[in-house]
Protein backbone atom coordinates (compact mmCIF):
# COMPACT_ATOMS: atom_id res chain seq x y z
CA UNK A 1 0.00 0.00 0.00
CA UNK A 2 2.84 2.38 0.80
CA UNK A 3 4.26 1.87 -2.68
CA UNK A 4 1.02 3.05 -4.35
CA UNK A 5 0.92 6.11 -2.09
CA UNK A 6 4.54 6.99 -2.85
CA UNK A 7 3.90 6.47 -6.57
CA UNK A 8 0.75 8.58 -6.46
CA UNK A 9 2.64 11.37 -4.66
CA UNK A 10 5.40 11.16 -7.28
CA UNK A 11 2.94 11.42 -10.18
CA UNK A 12 1.12 14.35 -8.58
CA UNK A 13 4.44 16.15 -8.03
CA UNK A 14 5.44 15.53 -11.65
CA UNK A 15 2.11 16.84 -12.88
CA UNK A 16 2.53 20.02 -10.85
CA UNK A 17 6.14 20.41 -11.99
CA UNK A 18 5.50 21.37 -15.60
CA UNK A 19 4.04 20.88 -19.02
CA UNK A 20 5.42 20.03 -22.41
CA UNK A 21 6.03 22.62 -25.12
CA UNK A 22 2.38 22.50 -26.17
CA UNK A 23 1.13 23.05 -22.61
CA UNK A 24 0.18 19.45 -22.01
CA UNK A 25 0.88 17.74 -18.74
CA UNK A 26 4.18 15.90 -18.48
CA UNK A 27 4.06 12.29 -17.31
CA UNK A 28 7.07 10.62 -15.71
CA UNK A 29 7.92 7.44 -13.92
CA UNK A 30 10.97 6.49 -11.96
CA UNK A 31 12.12 3.97 -14.57
CA UNK A 32 15.45 4.08 -16.37
CA UNK A 33 16.17 6.63 -19.05
CA UNK A 34 15.47 5.12 -22.46
CA UNK A 35 18.35 3.89 -24.56
CA UNK A 36 18.53 4.29 -28.31
CA UNK A 37 20.97 1.46 -28.88
CA UNK A 38 19.86 -1.79 -30.49
CA UNK A 39 19.38 -4.57 -27.98
CA UNK A 40 18.12 -8.12 -27.68
CA UNK A 41 14.68 -8.63 -26.17
CA UNK A 42 15.03 -7.56 -22.52
CA UNK A 43 15.11 -10.15 -19.78
CA UNK A 44 11.62 -10.84 -18.46
CA UNK A 45 9.88 -9.99 -21.74
CA UNK A 46 7.79 -12.81 -23.14
CA UNK A 47 8.20 -13.52 -26.87
CA UNK A 48 6.62 -10.85 -29.05
CA UNK A 49 3.39 -12.23 -30.55
CA UNK A 50 3.73 -10.18 -33.72
CA UNK A 51 2.27 -6.91 -34.87
CA UNK A 52 -1.48 -6.34 -34.73
CA UNK A 53 -3.16 -6.95 -38.09
CA UNK A 54 -6.86 -6.46 -37.32
CA UNK A 55 -9.05 -3.39 -37.54
CA UNK A 56 -7.92 -0.78 -35.00
CA UNK A 57 -10.62 0.99 -33.01
CA UNK A 58 -8.74 4.06 -31.74
CA UNK A 59 -9.61 5.22 -28.22
CA UNK A 60 -8.52 8.45 -26.56
CA UNK A 61 -8.46 7.74 -22.82
CA UNK A 62 -5.39 9.27 -21.13
CA UNK A 63 -5.57 9.16 -17.35
CA UNK A 64 -3.12 10.80 -14.97
CA UNK A 65 -2.19 7.65 -13.10
CA UNK A 66 0.66 5.16 -13.21
CA UNK A 67 -1.03 2.98 -15.85
CA UNK A 68 -0.33 3.57 -19.56
CA UNK A 69 -3.48 4.46 -21.51
CA UNK A 70 -4.43 5.17 -25.14
CA UNK A 71 -3.78 8.81 -25.99
CA UNK A 72 -0.43 8.81 -24.21
CA UNK A 73 3.06 8.67 -25.67
CA UNK A 74 5.15 6.22 -23.66
CA UNK A 75 8.60 4.66 -23.92
CA UNK A 76 8.99 0.92 -24.33
CA UNK A 77 11.13 -1.64 -26.10
CA UNK A 78 10.00 -2.06 -29.73
CA UNK A 79 11.04 -5.12 -31.75
CA UNK A 80 12.34 -4.72 -35.28
CA UNK A 81 10.04 -5.96 -38.05
CA UNK A 82 12.62 -8.29 -39.52
CA UNK A 83 13.73 -9.81 -36.19
CA UNK A 84 11.42 -9.70 -33.16
CA UNK A 85 14.35 -10.72 -30.91
CA UNK A 86 16.10 -7.42 -31.61
CA UNK A 87 14.82 -3.89 -31.19
CA UNK A 88 15.31 -0.70 -29.22
CA UNK A 89 13.64 1.62 -26.74
CA UNK A 90 11.55 4.24 -28.43
CA UNK A 91 8.48 6.42 -27.93
CA UNK A 92 5.15 4.86 -28.85
CA UNK A 93 1.76 6.54 -29.23
CA UNK A 94 -0.84 4.30 -27.59
CA UNK A 95 -3.97 4.22 -29.76
CA UNK A 96 -6.15 1.40 -28.45
CA UNK A 97 -6.36 -2.04 -26.91
CA UNK A 98 -6.34 -5.68 -27.99
CA UNK A 99 -6.72 -7.34 -24.60
CA UNK A 100 -4.39 -7.97 -22.87
CA UNK A 101 -2.22 -5.76 -25.11
CA UNK A 102 -2.13 -2.05 -25.70
CA UNK A 103 -1.88 -1.05 -29.35
CA UNK A 104 0.67 1.55 -30.35
CA UNK A 105 2.36 3.37 -33.20
CA UNK A 106 6.09 3.97 -32.96
CA UNK A 107 7.48 7.48 -33.14
CA UNK A 108 10.77 8.66 -34.57
CA UNK A 109 12.60 11.95 -34.84
CA UNK A 110 13.94 10.96 -38.27
CA UNK A 111 12.40 12.98 -41.12
CA UNK A 112 10.85 10.53 -43.59
CA UNK A 113 9.56 13.21 -45.96
CA UNK A 114 13.02 13.42 -47.53
CA UNK A 115 12.82 9.77 -48.57
CA UNK A 116 9.02 9.55 -48.97
CA UNK A 117 9.19 7.75 -52.32
CA UNK A 118 11.45 5.03 -50.91
CA UNK A 119 9.29 4.68 -47.80
CA UNK A 120 6.15 4.36 -49.93
CA UNK A 121 7.86 1.70 -52.05
CA UNK A 122 8.21 -0.39 -48.87
CA UNK A 123 4.61 0.35 -47.82
CA UNK A 124 5.59 2.58 -44.92
CA UNK A 125 3.46 5.64 -44.16
CA UNK A 126 4.41 8.42 -41.76
CA UNK A 127 2.62 11.41 -40.23
CA UNK A 128 4.09 14.46 -38.51
CA UNK A 129 3.01 14.84 -34.87
CA UNK A 130 5.32 17.68 -33.85
CA UNK A 131 7.44 17.83 -30.73
CA UNK A 132 6.53 16.86 -27.22
CA UNK A 133 7.77 15.83 -23.81
CA UNK A 134 8.50 12.31 -25.09
CA UNK A 135 11.70 13.65 -26.70
CA UNK A 136 14.12 15.21 -24.20
CA UNK A 137 15.69 17.22 -27.05
CA UNK A 138 12.34 18.60 -28.23
CA UNK A 139 12.81 17.37 -31.80
CA UNK A 140 9.78 17.10 -34.13
CA UNK A 141 8.49 13.55 -34.43
CA UNK A 142 6.66 11.41 -36.94
CA UNK A 143 4.51 8.37 -36.23
CA UNK A 144 4.41 5.31 -38.43
CA UNK A 145 0.86 4.56 -39.53
CA UNK A 146 1.24 1.20 -41.25
CA UNK A 147 2.67 -0.83 -38.34
CA UNK A 148 0.51 -1.34 -35.24
CA UNK A 149 2.50 -2.73 -32.33
CA UNK A 150 1.27 -4.87 -29.47
CA UNK A 151 2.57 -3.43 -26.21
CA UNK A 152 2.62 -5.29 -22.90
CA UNK A 153 1.35 -2.67 -20.39
CA UNK A 154 3.66 -4.03 -17.68
CA UNK A 155 6.73 -3.42 -19.89
CA UNK A 156 6.21 0.30 -20.43
CA UNK A 157 9.21 1.85 -18.69
CA UNK A 158 8.63 5.58 -18.98
CA UNK A 159 5.55 7.65 -19.58
CA UNK A 160 6.26 10.59 -21.85
CA UNK A 161 3.26 12.82 -22.47
CA UNK A 162 -0.43 13.07 -23.22
CA UNK A 163 -1.02 13.77 -26.90
CA UNK A 164 -3.44 16.57 -27.77
CA UNK A 165 -6.90 15.14 -28.53
CA UNK A 166 -7.19 16.91 -31.92
CA UNK A 167 -3.80 15.57 -33.00
CA UNK A 168 -4.75 12.09 -31.75
CA UNK A 169 -7.95 12.29 -33.83
CA UNK A 170 -5.90 13.25 -36.91
CA UNK A 171 -3.63 10.25 -36.39
CA UNK A 172 -6.64 7.95 -35.86
CA UNK A 173 -8.30 9.24 -39.06
CA UNK A 174 -5.07 8.56 -40.99
CA UNK A 175 -4.84 4.91 -39.95
Short mmCIF file of C-alpha atoms in Angstrom, two decimals, residues 11-75:
data_model
loop_
_atom_site.label_atom_id
_atom_site.label_comp_id
_atom_site.label_asym_id
_atom_site.label_seq_id
_atom_site.Cartn_x
_atom_site.Cartn_y
_atom_site.Cartn_z
CA UNK A 11 2.94 11.42 -10.18
CA UNK A 12 1.12 14.35 -8.58
CA UNK A 13 4.44 16.15 -8.03
CA UNK A 14 5.44 15.53 -11.65
CA UNK A 15 2.11 16.84 -12.88
CA UNK A 16 2.53 20.02 -10.85
CA UNK A 17 6.14 20.41 -11.99
CA UNK A 18 5.50 21.37 -15.60
CA UNK A 19 4.04 20.88 -19.02
CA UNK A 20 5.42 20.03 -22.41
CA UNK A 21 6.03 22.62 -25.12
CA UNK A 22 2.38 22.50 -26.17
CA UNK A 23 1.13 23.05 -22.61
CA UNK A 24 0.18 19.45 -22.01
CA UNK A 25 0.88 17.74 -18.74
CA UNK A 26 4.18 15.90 -18.48
CA UNK A 27 4.06 12.29 -17.31
CA UNK A 28 7.07 10.62 -15.71
CA UNK A 29 7.92 7.44 -13.92
CA UNK A 30 10.97 6.49 -11.96
CA UNK A 31 12.12 3.97 -14.57
CA UNK A 32 15.45 4.08 -16.37
CA UNK A 33 16.17 6.63 -19.05
CA UNK A 34 15.47 5.12 -22.46
CA UNK A 35 18.35 3.89 -24.56
CA UNK A 36 18.53 4.29 -28.31
CA UNK A 37 20.97 1.46 -28.88
CA UNK A 38 19.86 -1.79 -30.49
CA UNK A 39 19.38 -4.57 -27.98
CA UNK A 40 18.12 -8.12 -27.68
CA UNK A 41 14.68 -8.63 -26.17
CA UNK A 42 15.03 -7.56 -22.52
CA UNK A 43 15.11 -10.15 -19.78
CA UNK A 44 11.62 -10.84 -18.46
CA UNK A 45 9.88 -9.99 -21.74
CA UNK A 46 7.79 -12.81 -23.14
CA UNK A 47 8.20 -13.52 -26.87
CA UNK A 48 6.62 -10.85 -29.05
CA UNK A 49 3.39 -12.23 -30.55
CA UNK A 50 3.73 -10.18 -33.72
CA UNK A 51 2.27 -6.91 -34.87
CA UNK A 52 -1.48 -6.34 -34.73
CA UNK A 53 -3.16 -6.95 -38.09
CA UNK A 54 -6.86 -6.46 -37.32
CA UNK A 55 -9.05 -3.39 -37.54
CA UNK A 56 -7.92 -0.78 -35.00
CA UNK A 57 -10.62 0.99 -33.01
CA UNK A 58 -8.74 4.06 -31.74
CA UNK A 59 -9.61 5.22 -28.22
CA UNK A 60 -8.52 8.45 -26.56
CA UNK A 61 -8.46 7.74 -22.82
CA UNK A 62 -5.39 9.27 -21.13
CA UNK A 63 -5.57 9.16 -17.35
CA UNK A 64 -3.12 10.80 -14.97
CA UNK A 65 -2.19 7.65 -13.10
CA UNK A 66 0.66 5.16 -13.21
CA UNK A 67 -1.03 2.98 -15.85
CA UNK A 68 -0.33 3.57 -19.56
CA UNK A 69 -3.48 4.46 -21.51
CA UNK A 70 -4.43 5.17 -25.14
CA UNK A 71 -3.78 8.81 -25.99
CA UNK A 72 -0.43 8.81 -24.21
CA UNK A 73 3.06 8.67 -25.67
CA UNK A 74 5.15 6.22 -23.66
CA UNK A 75 8.60 4.66 -23.92
#
